[in-house]
Coordinates of C-alpha atoms and ligand atoms in Angstrom, one line a residue:
Chain A
M1 CA 134.0 65.2 76.5
I2 CA 131.8 68.2 75.8
G3 CA 132.3 71.8 76.6
G4 CA 135.2 71.7 79.1
G5 CA 138.1 71.1 76.8
R6 CA 140.0 74.3 77.4
A7 CA 141.3 73.4 80.9
Q8 CA 144.9 74.4 81.2
T9 CA 145.2 73.0 84.7
Q10 CA 143.2 71.3 87.3
Q11 CA 143.0 71.7 91.0
H12 CA 143.5 68.6 93.2
V13 CA 143.5 67.8 96.9
A14 CA 146.9 66.0 97.2
T15 CA 146.8 65.0 100.9
L16 CA 144.1 64.7 103.5
S17 CA 144.5 64.1 107.2
L18 CA 141.5 63.8 109.5
T19 CA 141.0 63.6 113.3
D20 CA 137.6 62.9 114.9
F21 CA 135.7 63.8 111.8
R22 CA 132.3 62.1 112.0
C23 CA 133.0 58.4 112.4
I24 CA 136.6 58.8 111.3
H25 CA 139.0 58.7 114.2
N26 CA 142.3 59.2 112.4
L27 CA 143.0 59.1 108.7
D28 CA 145.9 60.1 106.5
L29 CA 145.6 59.8 102.8
V30 CA 147.5 60.7 99.6
L31 CA 145.1 61.2 96.8
G32 CA 145.7 60.7 93.1
T33 CA 145.1 63.3 90.4
G34 CA 142.7 61.0 88.5
I35 CA 139.7 58.9 89.6
T36 CA 139.6 57.7 93.2
V37 CA 136.9 55.3 94.1
V38 CA 135.8 55.0 97.7
I39 CA 133.9 51.8 98.2
G40 CA 132.1 50.5 101.3
N41 CA 128.7 49.8 102.9
N42 CA 126.5 52.6 104.1
G43 CA 127.6 54.3 107.3
Q44 CA 131.3 53.4 107.0
G45 CA 132.5 56.9 106.3
K46 CA 132.5 57.2 102.5
T47 CA 130.4 60.4 102.3
S48 CA 132.2 61.8 105.3
L49 CA 135.5 61.4 103.4
L50 CA 134.0 63.3 100.4
E51 CA 132.7 66.0 102.7
A52 CA 136.1 66.5 104.3
I53 CA 137.8 66.7 100.9
G54 CA 135.4 69.4 99.8
W55 CA 135.5 71.4 103.1
P56 CA 138.0 74.1 102.0
A57 CA 135.7 75.0 99.1
R58 CA 132.7 75.9 101.3
A59 CA 134.2 76.2 104.8
T60 CA 131.1 74.5 106.1
S61 CA 129.4 71.1 106.0
L62 CA 128.0 70.0 102.7
R63 CA 125.5 67.9 104.5
S64 CA 124.5 69.4 107.9
V65 CA 123.0 72.7 108.8
N66 CA 125.2 72.7 111.9
D67 CA 128.9 72.2 111.5
A68 CA 129.3 70.8 115.0
A69 CA 127.5 67.7 113.7
V70 CA 130.8 66.6 112.0
V71 CA 132.6 66.4 115.4
R72 CA 132.9 62.7 116.4
A73 CA 130.7 61.8 119.3
G74 CA 132.3 62.7 122.7
C75 CA 135.1 64.7 121.1
D76 CA 135.8 68.5 121.5
Q77 CA 136.7 69.1 117.9
A78 CA 137.2 67.7 114.4
V79 CA 140.4 68.5 112.5
I80 CA 140.7 68.6 108.7
R81 CA 144.1 69.2 107.2
S82 CA 144.7 69.1 103.5
E83 CA 147.1 70.2 100.8
I84 CA 145.6 71.7 97.6
V85 CA 147.6 71.8 94.4
D86 CA 146.7 74.2 91.6
A87 CA 149.2 74.4 88.7
D88 CA 152.5 74.8 90.4
R89 CA 151.0 76.2 93.6
R90 CA 150.7 74.0 96.7
Q91 CA 148.7 75.4 99.6
S92 CA 148.0 74.0 103.1
F93 CA 144.6 74.1 104.6
E94 CA 143.6 73.4 108.2
A95 CA 140.2 73.6 109.9
E96 CA 139.3 72.9 113.5
V97 CA 135.6 72.4 113.8
R98 CA 134.5 72.8 117.4
A99 CA 131.6 71.0 119.1
V100 CA 131.1 74.2 121.1
G101 CA 132.5 77.6 120.1
R102 CA 134.0 79.2 117.1
N103 CA 135.7 77.2 114.3
R104 CA 139.2 78.1 113.4
M105 CA 140.8 77.9 109.9
Q106 CA 144.3 78.4 108.5
V107 CA 145.7 78.7 105.0
N108 CA 149.4 78.3 104.7
R109 CA 149.6 78.6 108.5
Q110 CA 147.9 82.0 108.4
P111 CA 144.6 82.4 110.3
V112 CA 141.6 83.0 108.0
Q113 CA 139.1 85.5 109.5
R114 CA 136.4 85.4 106.9
I115 CA 135.1 82.7 104.6
R116 CA 135.6 85.0 101.5
D117 CA 139.4 84.9 102.2
L118 CA 139.3 81.3 101.1
H119 CA 138.1 82.2 97.7
G120 CA 139.7 80.2 94.9
L121 CA 141.6 77.9 97.3
L122 CA 139.5 74.9 96.2
R123 CA 136.6 74.7 93.8
I124 CA 134.3 71.7 93.7
T125 CA 131.5 70.3 91.7
V126 CA 129.3 68.0 93.8
F127 CA 127.0 65.3 92.5
A128 CA 124.7 64.2 95.3
P129 CA 122.1 61.4 95.4
D130 CA 119.3 64.0 95.9
D131 CA 120.3 66.0 92.8
L132 CA 116.9 64.8 91.4
Q133 CA 115.5 67.6 93.6
L134 CA 117.2 70.1 91.2
I135 CA 114.5 69.2 88.8
K136 CA 111.6 68.1 91.0
G137 CA 112.2 70.3 94.1
S138 CA 111.4 73.8 95.1
P139 CA 112.9 76.9 93.3
S140 CA 115.4 77.4 96.1
G141 CA 117.5 74.4 95.1
R142 CA 117.8 75.8 91.5
R143 CA 118.8 79.2 92.8
V144 CA 121.4 77.6 95.0
Y145 CA 122.7 75.7 92.0
L146 CA 123.4 78.9 90.1
D147 CA 124.6 80.9 93.1
E148 CA 127.2 78.2 94.1
I149 CA 128.7 78.4 90.6
L150 CA 128.6 82.2 90.6
G151 CA 130.2 82.3 94.1
G152 CA 133.0 80.0 92.8
L153 CA 133.6 82.2 89.7
A154 CA 134.2 85.5 91.4
P155 CA 134.4 86.9 94.9
R156 CA 132.2 89.8 94.0
Y157 CA 129.2 87.4 93.5
A158 CA 130.0 85.7 96.8
A159 CA 130.0 89.1 98.4
A160 CA 126.8 90.2 96.7
L161 CA 125.0 87.0 97.8
H162 CA 126.3 87.4 101.4
D163 CA 125.2 91.1 101.4
Y164 CA 121.9 90.3 99.9
D165 CA 121.0 87.9 102.6
R166 CA 121.7 90.5 105.2
I167 CA 119.8 93.2 103.4
L168 CA 116.8 91.0 103.2
K169 CA 116.8 90.3 106.9
Q170 CA 117.2 94.0 107.8
R171 CA 114.6 95.0 105.3
N172 CA 112.1 92.4 106.5
A173 CA 112.6 93.5 110.1
L174 CA 112.0 97.1 109.0
L175 CA 108.8 96.2 107.0
K176 CA 107.5 94.6 110.2
Q177 CA 108.2 97.9 112.2
I178 CA 106.6 100.0 109.4
S179 CA 103.4 98.1 109.7
R180 CA 103.2 99.1 113.4
D181 CA 104.7 102.6 113.0
R182 CA 104.7 104.5 109.7
S183 CA 107.5 106.8 110.7
A184 CA 110.0 103.9 110.6
A185 CA 109.6 104.1 106.8
S186 CA 112.2 107.0 106.7
T187 CA 115.0 104.5 106.4
L188 CA 113.3 102.1 103.9
P189 CA 114.8 103.8 100.8
M190 CA 118.3 103.1 102.2
F191 CA 117.6 99.4 102.3
D192 CA 115.7 99.5 98.9
E193 CA 118.7 101.0 97.2
Q194 CA 121.1 98.4 98.7
L195 CA 118.6 95.6 97.7
V196 CA 118.6 97.0 94.1
S197 CA 122.4 97.2 94.0
A198 CA 123.2 93.7 95.4
G199 CA 120.0 92.1 93.8
S200 CA 120.8 93.3 90.3
E201 CA 124.4 92.1 90.6
I202 CA 123.0 88.6 91.5
I203 CA 120.4 88.6 88.7
R204 CA 122.8 89.9 86.1
G205 CA 125.2 87.1 87.1
R206 CA 122.6 84.5 87.0
L207 CA 121.3 85.5 83.6
R208 CA 124.8 85.6 82.0
L209 CA 125.6 82.3 83.7
L210 CA 122.4 80.6 82.5
D211 CA 123.2 81.8 79.0
R212 CA 126.6 80.1 79.1
L213 CA 125.2 76.9 80.7
S214 CA 122.7 76.5 78.0
D215 CA 124.7 74.8 75.2
P216 CA 126.8 72.5 77.4
M217 CA 123.7 71.5 79.2
I218 CA 121.9 70.6 76.0
N219 CA 124.9 68.7 74.7
F220 CA 125.4 66.7 78.0
Y221 CA 121.7 65.8 78.0
R222 CA 122.0 64.4 74.5
A223 CA 125.2 62.6 75.4
M224 CA 123.4 60.9 78.3
G225 CA 121.4 59.2 75.5
E226 CA 118.2 61.2 75.8
G227 CA 116.2 62.3 72.8
G228 CA 114.2 65.3 73.8
E229 CA 114.9 69.0 73.7
I230 CA 115.7 70.7 77.0
L231 CA 115.6 74.3 77.9
A232 CA 116.3 76.4 81.0
T233 CA 114.8 79.9 81.4
Y234 CA 115.1 82.4 84.2
R235 CA 111.8 83.5 85.7
A236 CA 111.6 86.7 87.7
E237 CA 108.7 86.5 90.1
W238 CA 109.1 90.1 91.1
D239 CA 108.7 91.2 87.4
D240 CA 105.3 89.6 87.0
D241 CA 106.9 86.2 86.3
A242 CA 108.7 87.6 83.2
M243 CA 111.1 85.2 81.5
L244 CA 114.4 87.1 81.4
G245 CA 117.4 86.5 79.1
S246 CA 120.9 87.7 79.2
G247 CA 119.8 90.6 77.0
D248 CA 117.7 91.9 80.0
A249 CA 120.8 92.1 82.2
E250 CA 121.4 95.8 81.2
N251 CA 118.5 97.5 82.8
I252 CA 117.8 95.2 85.8
E253 CA 118.4 98.1 88.3
D254 CA 115.6 100.2 86.8
R255 CA 113.2 97.2 86.6
L256 CA 113.9 96.3 90.3
R257 CA 113.3 99.9 91.4
T258 CA 110.0 100.1 89.5
A259 CA 108.9 96.8 91.0
I260 CA 109.7 97.9 94.5
E261 CA 107.7 101.1 94.0
R262 CA 104.8 99.2 92.6
R263 CA 104.7 96.6 95.3
R264 CA 105.5 98.9 98.2
Q265 CA 102.1 98.7 99.9
H266 CA 101.8 95.0 99.4
E267 CA 105.2 94.5 101.0
I268 CA 104.2 96.6 104.0
D269 CA 100.9 94.7 104.3
R270 CA 102.6 91.3 104.1
Q271 CA 105.6 92.5 106.3
V272 CA 108.1 90.7 104.0
G273 CA 110.2 91.6 101.0
L274 CA 108.5 90.3 97.8
V275 CA 110.8 91.9 95.2
G276 CA 114.3 90.6 94.3
P277 CA 116.2 87.5 93.2
H278 CA 115.3 85.5 96.4
R279 CA 112.0 84.5 94.8
D280 CA 113.1 83.7 91.3
D281 CA 113.3 80.3 89.6
I282 CA 114.8 78.5 86.6
V283 CA 112.0 77.0 84.6
L284 CA 113.2 73.7 83.2
R285 CA 111.5 72.3 80.1
L286 CA 111.6 69.1 78.2
N287 CA 110.0 69.2 74.8
Q288 CA 108.4 72.5 75.8
M289 CA 106.7 70.9 78.8
D290 CA 107.4 71.4 82.5
A291 CA 110.2 68.9 83.3
R292 CA 109.1 68.8 86.9
T293 CA 105.9 67.0 86.0
Q294 CA 106.2 65.8 82.4
A295 CA 109.6 64.2 82.3
S296 CA 110.2 60.6 83.4
Q297 CA 112.3 59.9 86.5
G298 CA 115.2 58.7 84.2
E299 CA 115.0 61.9 82.1
Q300 CA 114.9 64.0 85.2
R301 CA 118.1 62.2 86.4
S302 CA 119.8 62.9 83.1
F303 CA 118.6 66.5 83.2
A304 CA 120.1 66.9 86.7
L305 CA 123.4 65.4 85.6
A306 CA 123.5 67.6 82.6
L307 CA 123.1 70.7 84.9
R308 CA 126.0 69.5 87.1
L309 CA 128.2 68.6 84.2
A310 CA 127.5 71.9 82.5
G311 CA 128.3 73.9 85.6
H312 CA 131.6 72.0 85.9
A313 CA 132.4 72.7 82.3
V314 CA 131.6 76.4 82.5
M315 CA 133.7 76.8 85.7
T316 CA 136.6 75.0 84.0
D317 CA 136.2 77.1 80.9
I318 CA 136.0 80.5 82.6
L319 CA 138.7 79.9 85.2
G320 CA 141.0 77.8 83.0
S321 CA 141.3 75.3 85.8
A322 CA 139.1 72.3 86.5
P323 CA 137.4 72.0 89.9
V324 CA 137.6 68.8 91.9
L325 CA 134.6 66.5 91.1
L326 CA 132.9 64.8 94.1
L327 CA 130.4 62.1 93.1
D328 CA 128.6 60.9 96.2
D329 CA 126.8 57.6 95.6
V330 CA 125.5 58.7 92.3
F331 CA 125.7 55.5 90.3
S332 CA 123.4 53.4 92.5
E333 CA 120.5 55.7 91.4
L334 CA 121.2 55.3 87.7
D335 CA 120.2 52.5 85.3
T336 CA 123.0 50.7 83.4
R337 CA 122.7 52.8 80.3
R338 CA 122.7 56.2 82.1
A339 CA 125.5 55.0 84.4
A340 CA 127.7 54.0 81.4
A341 CA 126.9 57.3 79.7
L342 CA 127.9 59.3 82.7
V343 CA 131.2 57.5 82.9
C344 CA 131.9 58.5 79.3
Q345 CA 131.1 62.2 80.1
L346 CA 133.2 62.5 83.2
P347 CA 135.7 65.3 82.5
V348 CA 139.4 65.0 83.1
G349 CA 140.5 65.9 86.5
Q350 CA 140.6 64.8 90.1
T351 CA 137.4 62.9 90.7
I352 CA 136.3 61.2 94.0
I353 CA 133.5 58.7 93.6
S354 CA 131.9 57.1 96.6
T355 CA 129.8 54.0 96.0
A356 CA 128.2 51.1 97.9
T357 CA 127.9 49.0 94.7
R358 CA 129.9 48.0 91.8
L359 CA 130.8 50.7 89.3
P360 CA 130.3 50.5 85.6
E361 CA 133.2 48.6 84.0
D362 CA 134.9 51.3 82.0
V363 CA 135.7 53.6 84.9
E364 CA 139.4 54.2 84.8
V365 CA 140.2 53.8 88.5
E366 CA 143.5 55.2 89.6
Q367 CA 143.0 54.6 93.3
L368 CA 140.6 52.3 95.2
L369 CA 139.9 53.0 98.9
E370 CA 137.8 50.6 100.8
M371 CA 136.2 52.0 103.9
E372 CA 135.0 50.2 107.0
S373 CA 134.0 51.7 110.4
G374 CA 135.7 55.1 109.5
A375 CA 139.0 53.6 108.4
V376 CA 140.6 52.7 105.1
V377 CA 141.0 48.9 104.9
V378 CA 144.2 47.7 103.4
R379 CA 143.7 44.3 101.7
Chain B
M1 CA 124.3 72.8 134.0
A2 CA 125.0 72.3 137.7
S3 CA 126.0 75.6 139.4
Y4 CA 128.8 76.6 141.7
E5 CA 128.8 78.0 145.2
G6 CA 127.5 81.6 145.6
S7 CA 129.9 84.2 144.5
V8 CA 131.8 81.9 142.0
Q9 CA 128.5 81.3 140.1
R10 CA 127.7 85.0 140.2
L11 CA 131.1 85.8 138.7
I12 CA 130.5 83.2 135.9
D13 CA 127.1 84.6 135.2
E14 CA 128.5 88.2 135.0
F15 CA 131.2 87.1 132.5
G16 CA 128.6 85.2 130.5
R17 CA 126.6 88.4 130.0
L18 CA 129.6 90.0 128.2
P19 CA 129.6 90.1 124.4
G20 CA 131.2 87.2 122.7
I21 CA 131.7 85.1 125.8
G22 CA 129.9 81.8 126.1
P23 CA 129.2 79.8 129.2
K24 CA 132.4 77.7 128.8
S25 CA 134.6 80.8 128.4
A26 CA 132.9 82.5 131.3
Q27 CA 133.7 79.5 133.5
R28 CA 137.3 79.4 132.3
I29 CA 137.9 83.2 133.0
A30 CA 136.3 82.9 136.4
F31 CA 138.5 80.0 137.4
H32 CA 141.5 81.8 136.1
L33 CA 140.7 84.8 138.3
L34 CA 140.4 82.5 141.4
K35 CA 144.0 81.4 140.8
L36 CA 145.3 84.9 140.4
P37 CA 147.4 86.6 143.2
K38 CA 145.2 89.0 145.2
E39 CA 147.0 92.1 143.8
D40 CA 146.3 91.1 140.2
A41 CA 142.7 90.6 140.9
H42 CA 142.4 93.9 142.7
R43 CA 144.1 95.7 139.9
L44 CA 141.4 94.4 137.5
A45 CA 138.6 95.2 139.9
D46 CA 140.0 98.7 140.5
V47 CA 140.3 99.6 136.9
I48 CA 136.7 98.6 136.2
V49 CA 135.5 100.8 139.1
E50 CA 137.8 103.6 137.9
V51 CA 136.6 103.4 134.3
K52 CA 133.0 103.6 135.4
A53 CA 133.7 106.5 137.7
K54 CA 135.8 108.6 135.4
V55 CA 134.9 107.8 131.8
V56 CA 131.9 109.6 130.4
W57 CA 130.5 110.4 126.9
C58 CA 132.0 113.6 125.5
K59 CA 129.2 116.2 125.7
R60 CA 129.8 117.3 122.2
C61 CA 130.8 114.3 120.0
F62 CA 129.9 111.3 122.2
N63 CA 133.4 109.9 122.1
I64 CA 134.7 108.5 125.4
A65 CA 136.1 111.3 127.6
E66 CA 137.4 111.8 131.1
S67 CA 136.0 115.3 131.4
D68 CA 133.1 117.2 129.6
L69 CA 135.0 117.2 126.3
C70 CA 137.1 114.5 124.8
S71 CA 140.7 115.3 123.7
Y72 CA 139.7 115.8 120.1
C73 CA 136.9 118.3 120.9
A74 CA 139.2 120.1 123.3
D75 CA 142.1 120.4 120.8
E76 CA 141.7 123.8 119.2
R77 CA 144.3 123.1 116.5
R78 CA 141.9 120.8 114.8
E79 CA 139.8 122.2 111.9
A80 CA 136.4 123.0 113.4
H81 CA 134.5 123.3 110.1
L82 CA 135.2 119.6 109.3
V83 CA 133.5 116.7 111.1
C84 CA 134.0 113.0 110.5
V85 CA 131.0 110.8 111.5
V86 CA 131.8 107.3 112.9
E87 CA 129.8 104.6 114.5
E88 CA 131.9 103.9 117.6
P89 CA 134.8 105.5 119.6
K90 CA 137.1 102.6 118.4
D91 CA 136.7 103.9 114.8
I92 CA 138.3 107.2 115.8
V93 CA 141.3 105.3 117.0
A94 CA 141.5 103.5 113.6
I95 CA 141.3 106.8 111.7
E96 CA 143.8 108.6 114.0
R97 CA 146.3 105.9 113.2
T98 CA 146.3 106.9 109.5
A99 CA 147.5 110.5 110.5
E100 CA 145.5 111.7 107.4
Y101 CA 142.8 113.6 109.2
R102 CA 142.9 116.8 111.2
G103 CA 139.2 117.7 111.8
K104 CA 136.7 116.9 114.5
Y105 CA 134.6 113.8 115.1
H106 CA 131.0 112.8 115.9
V107 CA 130.2 109.3 117.3
L108 CA 126.8 108.0 116.4
Q109 CA 127.1 105.2 118.9
G110 CA 125.8 102.6 116.5
A111 CA 124.3 102.2 113.0
I112 CA 120.8 101.8 111.6
S113 CA 119.9 98.2 112.2
P114 CA 116.1 97.3 112.1
I115 CA 116.9 93.8 113.4
E116 CA 118.2 95.2 116.6
G117 CA 115.5 97.9 116.7
I118 CA 118.0 100.7 116.0
G119 CA 116.7 103.6 113.8
P120 CA 118.0 107.2 113.5
E121 CA 116.1 108.0 116.8
Q122 CA 118.3 105.6 118.7
L123 CA 121.5 107.1 117.3
R124 CA 123.2 110.5 118.0
V125 CA 121.8 112.0 114.8
R126 CA 119.8 114.8 116.3
E127 CA 122.9 115.9 118.2
L128 CA 124.9 116.0 115.0
I129 CA 122.3 118.3 113.4
T130 CA 122.5 120.6 116.4
R131 CA 126.3 120.7 116.2
I132 CA 126.3 121.5 112.5
S133 CA 124.3 124.6 112.9
G134 CA 125.9 125.6 116.2
E135 CA 129.6 125.1 115.3
G136 CA 129.8 126.4 111.8
I137 CA 130.5 123.0 110.3
T138 CA 130.6 123.1 106.5
E139 CA 131.9 119.6 105.5
V140 CA 130.9 116.2 106.8
I141 CA 132.8 113.0 106.1
I142 CA 130.8 109.9 106.7
A143 CA 133.0 107.0 107.9
T144 CA 130.5 104.5 109.0
N145 CA 131.5 100.8 108.4
P146 CA 131.5 99.5 104.9
N147 CA 128.7 97.0 105.6
I148 CA 124.9 97.0 105.1
E149 CA 124.1 98.9 108.3
G150 CA 126.9 101.4 107.8
E151 CA 125.9 102.0 104.2
A152 CA 122.2 102.5 105.2
T153 CA 123.4 105.0 107.9
A154 CA 125.6 106.8 105.4
M155 CA 122.8 107.2 102.9
Y156 CA 120.4 108.3 105.5
L157 CA 122.8 111.0 106.8
A158 CA 123.6 112.2 103.2
N159 CA 119.9 112.6 102.4
L160 CA 119.5 114.6 105.6
L161 CA 122.5 116.8 105.3
K162 CA 122.8 117.5 101.5
P163 CA 119.8 119.7 101.3
A164 CA 121.3 121.9 104.0
G165 CA 124.1 122.9 101.5
L166 CA 126.9 121.0 103.3
V167 CA 129.7 119.2 101.5
V168 CA 129.0 115.6 102.3
S169 CA 131.5 112.8 101.4
R170 CA 131.8 109.1 102.1
I171 CA 135.2 107.5 102.7
A172 CA 136.2 105.9 99.5
S173 CA 135.8 102.2 98.8
G174 CA 138.8 100.0 98.7
L175 CA 138.0 99.1 102.3
P176 CA 137.2 95.5 102.6
V177 CA 133.4 95.2 101.9
G178 CA 131.3 93.9 104.7
G179 CA 134.1 94.7 107.1
D180 CA 134.8 96.9 110.1
L181 CA 136.9 100.1 110.0
E182 CA 138.7 98.6 113.0
Y183 CA 140.2 95.8 110.9
A184 CA 141.3 97.9 108.0
D185 CA 145.0 98.4 107.9
E186 CA 146.4 102.0 108.2
V187 CA 147.4 102.3 104.5
T188 CA 144.1 101.2 103.1
L189 CA 142.1 103.3 105.5
G190 CA 144.4 106.2 104.9
R191 CA 143.9 106.0 101.2
A192 CA 140.1 105.7 101.8
M193 CA 140.2 108.9 103.9
S194 CA 142.1 110.9 101.3
G195 CA 140.2 109.5 98.3
R196 CA 136.7 110.0 99.7
R197 CA 133.9 110.7 97.3
E198 CA 131.3 113.3 97.5
L199 CA 127.8 112.0 98.0
Ligands
LIG401 ZN1 134.4 115.0 121.7

């Protein structure tokens, strides 16, 4: 295994109990600390099971925009209960997701008001079938990739990301007003300054994180059996598409302020914020060429896996505790060679793999769950 | 949704207009009221009528009051040179619970929020400026909420007041970021009041 060897402990979801969660009516499970394989045809509840296991990490659906979509048809609410073990700490989690109205969450039987109060309870690394979009898709997917890791690493990044989103919305509303009425500009500096403050926190975090991801990413890519040289670089659109490195992290505030001044009129004309980390990208290269267009589909899959594995390794390394790995139907998309290579690279820790097909032979399965119509079949 | 007979539906509609109450809750509260003994329902109706008849905005600080001035503005033992600026009357209650503050208040009745169309003009900012020159205020503590809108409001006020030679401070951080003063516990908020930083 590459990069993540320093883990002292690992987190694991020890028990899971579901009521009316998607197609699952009632389910009680004890999960192992190693590899659990969930097998079954499509639509039988495999992905739903992974989604429920990961719920405490994001407090929202991994798949739907609308949480209410997880409530079983005709029911008022879905209930997720789990116990999460981290070293010698065992915590209980409970979420009621309502078809109508506010969701309710509890940790150790205490109500949780804000999502950030869940920080650290459970960390996950998710491999999804559409991870290819990390390479081929729009910049937003690559930003989310970095931001999810940052948010898992420290509450202050989660707070900065949350604030930044709100600042952008307020600032965009203000830019619209200014284009109609110049006097509204009197409060623009207050939102500029907050954008600089939260924005630079995010950019600094992303630059330092990308720096740490670089080596494990390259090593994992090689370990997938690929030959070429890969590279990931941060591109700041607001800074004339400058490629930034971790050395630039120091003076981001000043650069953002200058960029805002310079593009002030342009922002007012367009009535939308053009400066800040919300428009940045990670440029991914294979042999110095754009991986989006120049890499083969197989190389792109290996690249995406290398990004996920590197993220997992860095989280494990920084936090000293391995997140739970969720692999949702990933092997069906891989050829035999890459599937076997991924199995070899899987880090130690609780790993839940859903699959509709056979797995590569050398997966050391601790627990096999077969799902049919939202229930675990006992054979 | 099918609707109910006359006044029941009107009651449901009225509850539905209140903040944080959806159609289902509105219906539940309305049917709860229907089941109440007459006296209980009358007591609720009376207090609503009474509150609207008696309670007004304090002419000086825009806190809620039952006469021209609220109890804080009327209290002459409070230090008159010091004013604490808050967003809503409920923030005064939160600060009073800390027992750390003995000055006057000023309620902005909101915070700068372009999304909701609220700028300085929509807040009681002009009234604050008038008070400062008229009442001999020398120090202003800004206790707007520690969220985006509260910070923007605090910065705006600081830019406005600093050039006038006033001592302007912001209650110290340590408050839960993105939160509401209302939800900060007394100890945290008390520390924030005593450890405020000058802007
Ligand atoms: Zn008053």
